[in-house]
Amino acid sequence: GMELLGGGERENSWGVMHIVAEVAHASENKGAGITIAILDTGIDYTHEDLDGNYRGGYDFVFDDDDPFDDNFESHGTHVAGIVAAEENGVGIVGVAPEAGLLAVKVLDGAGFGTEDWMIAGIEWAILNGADIINLSIQGPDRQGLRDACQTAYNAGVLLVAAGGSSLAGGGEVQFPAAYDSVIAVTATGPFDLPGYFAPVGEALELAAPGVDIFSTITGGGYASLSGSSQAA
């Protein structure tokens, strides 16, 4: 991985610090024993900040068991690092640095996916022991997707989704975040103001850091990205 200058892995993770995760970490609440499925573009499971927490996955785009992240901005790998980058003295530290990660690839390299892939991914995550499903996916309301989210909720799985983003900001909360079965998250910056792209609406349940978030990318490196995906 690349060498980071000026500060340790906590200082590199302003969002994790900002939500005072170190208080939880100090009481040994680091996600151990919890399995989190990242429904996204896949994960670079060879990344030194993620490999120890990787618990397998599936690729519904190519229908095989290799969910490696081929996305141009490493979307799934970036989300995974925010969730569970290891507390190993390199790079960043995740919100839950001892949680297990399942990579469920339901988006292709360009970031697009079908409803069928998403439904299959949710069902796979339930069957493979996910306690939490992270859905940094946004799109229109689809009955099949609504039903799949409700099935997961009924099975006791916590669903967390990106509220969505629009270039102008102030857009409506997208699906699946807007479903009652899903926690919809919007993004904030360092001063707790909404990100310029952030959605608004009663469907939102949480706001979290999502502006200039430094996290893992494919190939062993790190980069900053912004979005309600980073917040979720």
Short mmCIF file of C-alpha atoms in Angstrom, two decimals:
data_model
loop_
_atom_site.label_atom_id
_atom_site.label_comp_id
_atom_site.label_asym_id
_atom_site.label_seq_id
_atom_site.Cartn_x
_atom_site.Cartn_y
_atom_site.Cartn_z
CA GLY A 1 0.00 0.00 0.00
CA MET A 2 0.98 3.63 -0.31
CA GLU A 3 2.70 5.39 2.56
CA LEU A 4 0.55 8.01 4.26
CA LEU A 5 2.14 11.10 5.71
CA GLY A 6 1.02 13.11 8.71
CA GLY A 7 -0.91 11.08 11.21
CA GLY A 8 -2.05 7.57 11.93
CA GLU A 9 -4.99 5.60 10.62
CA ARG A 10 -7.49 7.34 12.91
CA GLU A 11 -6.42 10.81 11.84
CA ASN A 12 -6.81 9.70 8.23
CA SER A 13 -10.44 8.72 8.94
CA TRP A 14 -12.12 12.02 9.84
CA GLY A 15 -15.60 10.58 9.50
CA VAL A 16 -14.91 7.70 11.86
CA MET A 17 -13.46 10.14 14.39
CA HIS A 18 -16.31 12.60 13.92
CA ILE A 19 -18.98 10.07 14.95
CA VAL A 20 -16.82 9.35 18.04
CA ALA A 21 -16.31 5.71 17.07
CA GLU A 22 -13.18 5.62 19.21
CA VAL A 23 -15.41 5.60 22.31
CA ALA A 24 -17.03 2.40 21.04
CA HIS A 25 -13.63 1.02 20.05
CA ALA A 26 -12.20 1.76 23.50
CA SER A 27 -14.90 -0.44 25.03
CA GLU A 28 -13.92 -3.22 22.60
CA ASN A 29 -17.07 -2.70 20.52
CA LYS A 30 -15.41 -3.10 17.12
CA GLY A 31 -17.89 -5.28 15.27
CA ALA A 32 -16.39 -8.65 16.18
CA GLY A 33 -18.84 -11.42 15.38
CA ILE A 34 -20.95 -9.23 13.09
CA THR A 35 -21.12 -9.97 9.37
CA ILE A 36 -21.80 -7.09 6.99
CA ALA A 37 -22.71 -7.68 3.34
CA ILE A 38 -21.61 -4.91 0.99
CA LEU A 39 -24.01 -4.98 -1.99
CA ASP A 40 -22.02 -2.94 -4.45
CA THR A 41 -19.39 -3.20 -7.22
CA GLY A 42 -17.40 -5.84 -5.33
CA ILE A 43 -14.40 -5.53 -3.00
CA ASP A 44 -10.65 -5.71 -3.54
CA TYR A 45 -10.32 -8.54 -1.01
CA THR A 46 -6.52 -8.53 -1.43
CA HIS A 47 -6.21 -5.01 0.03
CA GLU A 48 -4.06 -5.15 3.18
CA ASP A 49 -6.64 -3.08 5.08
CA LEU A 50 -9.51 -5.44 4.17
CA ASP A 51 -8.13 -8.94 3.55
CA GLY A 52 -8.28 -10.03 7.20
CA ASN A 53 -11.98 -9.19 7.49
CA TYR A 54 -13.05 -10.66 4.15
CA ARG A 55 -15.46 -13.58 4.53
CA GLY A 56 -16.24 -14.40 0.91
CA GLY A 57 -18.89 -13.29 -1.52
CA TYR A 58 -20.56 -13.74 -4.89
CA ASP A 59 -20.60 -11.92 -8.20
CA PHE A 60 -24.12 -11.72 -9.63
CA VAL A 61 -22.98 -9.64 -12.61
CA PHE A 62 -20.83 -12.45 -14.04
CA ASP A 63 -22.52 -15.22 -12.00
CA ASP A 64 -19.39 -16.57 -10.34
CA ASP A 65 -17.83 -16.65 -6.88
CA ASP A 66 -15.19 -13.97 -7.50
CA PRO A 67 -16.65 -10.59 -6.46
CA PHE A 68 -13.49 -8.57 -7.18
CA ASP A 69 -14.16 -4.83 -7.56
CA ASP A 70 -13.75 -3.74 -11.20
CA ASN A 71 -15.35 -0.32 -10.77
CA PHE A 72 -13.58 2.75 -12.17
CA GLU A 73 -13.69 4.54 -8.80
CA SER A 74 -13.45 1.44 -6.58
CA HIS A 75 -16.91 2.19 -5.19
CA GLY A 76 -17.48 -1.06 -3.32
CA THR A 77 -13.93 -1.21 -1.97
CA HIS A 78 -14.22 2.38 -0.74
CA VAL A 79 -17.49 1.66 1.06
CA ALA A 80 -16.04 -1.53 2.56
CA GLY A 81 -13.08 0.37 4.02
CA ILE A 82 -15.31 2.90 5.75
CA VAL A 83 -17.28 0.02 7.24
CA ALA A 84 -14.50 -2.30 8.33
CA ALA A 85 -10.93 -1.33 7.43
CA GLU A 86 -8.65 -3.16 9.84
CA GLU A 87 -7.05 -1.54 12.87
CA ASN A 88 -3.61 -2.64 11.70
CA GLY A 89 -1.47 0.48 11.74
CA VAL A 90 -1.78 1.18 8.02
CA GLY A 91 -4.07 3.41 5.99
CA ILE A 92 -7.39 4.02 7.71
CA VAL A 93 -9.52 2.44 10.40
CA GLY A 94 -13.14 1.48 9.79
CA VAL A 95 -16.19 2.15 11.93
CA ALA A 96 -16.25 -1.57 12.79
CA PRO A 97 -12.64 -2.72 12.27
CA GLU A 98 -13.26 -6.30 13.43
CA ALA A 99 -16.48 -6.98 11.50
CA GLY A 100 -16.60 -9.60 8.78
CA LEU A 101 -17.21 -8.45 5.20
CA LEU A 102 -19.18 -10.23 2.51
CA ALA A 103 -18.70 -8.86 -1.02
CA VAL A 104 -21.94 -9.16 -2.97
CA LYS A 105 -21.29 -7.79 -6.45
CA VAL A 106 -24.60 -6.52 -7.87
CA LEU A 107 -23.19 -3.54 -9.80
CA ASP A 108 -20.91 -3.71 -12.85
CA GLY A 109 -17.70 -1.80 -13.46
CA ALA A 110 -19.67 1.26 -14.58
CA GLY A 111 -21.82 1.16 -11.44
CA PHE A 112 -25.01 -0.17 -13.04
CA GLY A 113 -27.01 -3.17 -11.96
CA THR A 114 -30.29 -4.91 -12.66
CA GLU A 115 -33.14 -5.40 -10.23
CA ASP A 116 -32.64 -9.16 -10.56
CA TRP A 117 -29.00 -8.92 -9.45
CA MET A 118 -29.97 -6.82 -6.41
CA ILE A 119 -32.77 -9.16 -5.35
CA ALA A 120 -30.49 -12.19 -5.76
CA GLY A 121 -27.79 -10.38 -3.79
CA ILE A 122 -30.11 -9.61 -0.90
CA GLU A 123 -31.32 -13.23 -0.81
CA TRP A 124 -27.70 -14.49 -0.93
CA ALA A 125 -26.70 -12.19 1.93
CA ILE A 126 -29.55 -13.45 4.11
CA LEU A 127 -28.66 -17.09 3.37
CA ASN A 128 -24.97 -16.48 4.08
CA GLY A 129 -25.41 -15.03 7.54
CA ALA A 130 -25.33 -11.28 7.00
CA ASP A 131 -26.38 -9.36 10.11
CA ILE A 132 -26.30 -6.07 8.19
CA ILE A 133 -26.70 -5.31 4.48
CA ASN A 134 -25.17 -2.10 3.14
CA LEU A 135 -26.93 -0.91 -0.01
CA SER A 136 -25.06 1.99 -1.56
CA ILE A 137 -27.40 1.73 -4.52
CA GLN A 138 -29.98 4.20 -5.77
CA GLY A 139 -32.75 3.94 -8.27
CA PRO A 140 -36.50 3.85 -8.87
CA ASP A 141 -39.10 2.00 -6.84
CA ARG A 142 -39.40 -1.64 -7.91
CA GLN A 143 -41.86 -4.03 -6.29
CA GLY A 144 -39.43 -6.96 -6.38
CA LEU A 145 -36.73 -4.93 -4.65
CA ARG A 146 -39.22 -3.65 -2.07
CA ASP A 147 -40.27 -7.23 -1.33
CA ALA A 148 -36.67 -8.44 -1.04
CA CYS A 149 -35.85 -5.69 1.46
CA GLN A 150 -38.95 -6.54 3.49
CA THR A 151 -37.95 -10.22 3.48
CA ALA A 152 -34.51 -9.31 4.81
CA TYR A 153 -36.03 -7.03 7.46
CA ASN A 154 -38.42 -9.79 8.53
CA ALA A 155 -35.43 -12.13 8.83
CA GLY A 156 -33.84 -9.74 11.35
CA VAL A 157 -31.29 -8.21 8.99
CA LEU A 158 -30.49 -4.50 9.41
CA LEU A 159 -30.57 -2.74 6.03
CA VAL A 160 -28.66 0.53 5.56
CA ALA A 161 -28.79 2.43 2.28
CA ALA A 162 -27.46 5.57 0.66
CA GLY A 163 -30.19 8.19 0.50
CA GLY A 164 -29.15 9.16 -3.00
CA SER A 165 -27.48 12.15 -4.54
CA SER A 166 -28.17 14.75 -7.18
CA LEU A 167 -25.78 17.28 -8.64
CA ALA A 168 -27.97 20.14 -7.45
CA GLY A 169 -28.73 18.59 -4.07
CA GLY A 170 -32.11 18.57 -2.39
CA GLY A 171 -33.36 15.64 -4.43
CA GLU A 172 -35.86 13.07 -3.26
CA VAL A 173 -34.68 10.09 -1.26
CA GLN A 174 -34.06 7.23 -3.72
CA PHE A 175 -34.88 3.55 -3.46
CA PRO A 176 -34.16 1.20 -1.74
CA ALA A 177 -33.30 3.78 0.96
CA ALA A 178 -36.84 5.18 1.00
CA TYR A 179 -38.44 1.85 1.96
CA ASP A 180 -39.70 1.54 5.54
CA SER A 181 -37.57 -1.60 5.95
CA VAL A 182 -34.34 0.31 5.18
CA ILE A 183 -32.39 2.96 7.12
CA ALA A 184 -31.86 5.89 4.72
CA VAL A 185 -28.64 7.85 5.27
CA THR A 186 -27.74 11.30 3.99
CA ALA A 187 -24.28 12.82 3.89
CA THR A 188 -22.77 15.65 5.91
CA GLY A 189 -19.48 17.53 5.87
CA PRO A 190 -17.03 18.46 8.65
CA PHE A 191 -19.38 21.16 10.03
CA ASP A 192 -22.42 18.84 10.12
CA LEU A 193 -24.09 20.60 7.20
CA PRO A 194 -25.64 18.54 4.39
CA GLY A 195 -23.35 17.68 1.50
CA TYR A 196 -23.99 19.78 -1.60
CA PHE A 197 -25.41 16.64 -3.29
CA ALA A 198 -27.50 15.50 -0.31
CA PRO A 199 -31.15 14.47 -0.63
CA VAL A 200 -33.90 15.75 1.65
CA GLY A 201 -37.10 14.13 2.82
CA GLU A 202 -38.97 12.46 5.63
CA ALA A 203 -37.66 9.06 4.54
CA LEU A 204 -34.20 9.94 5.90
CA GLU A 205 -33.32 8.35 9.23
CA LEU A 206 -29.66 9.24 9.70
CA ALA A 207 -27.00 11.71 8.62
CA ALA A 208 -23.33 10.76 8.65
CA PRO A 209 -20.00 12.03 7.29
CA GLY A 210 -19.96 11.72 3.50
CA VAL A 211 -17.81 14.57 2.18
CA ASP A 212 -14.14 13.97 1.30
CA ILE A 213 -14.01 10.57 2.96
CA PHE A 214 -10.60 8.85 2.72
CA SER A 215 -10.85 5.10 2.24
CA THR A 216 -9.51 2.02 0.49
CA ILE A 217 -9.42 1.63 -3.29
CA THR A 218 -8.64 -1.27 -5.60
CA GLY A 219 -4.95 -2.05 -5.99
CA GLY A 220 -3.98 -1.46 -2.37
CA GLY A 221 -4.26 2.32 -2.33
CA TYR A 222 -6.46 5.00 -0.81
CA ALA A 223 -8.49 7.94 -2.10
CA SER A 224 -11.13 10.48 -1.04
CA LEU A 225 -14.67 10.22 -2.35
CA SER A 226 -17.92 11.97 -1.43
CA GLY A 227 -21.47 10.70 -1.44
CA SER A 228 -24.36 9.33 0.55
CA SER A 229 -22.75 5.94 -0.17
CA GLN A 230 -19.80 6.99 2.00
CA ALA A 231 -22.24 8.13 4.69
CA ALA A 232 -24.19 4.87 4.64
#
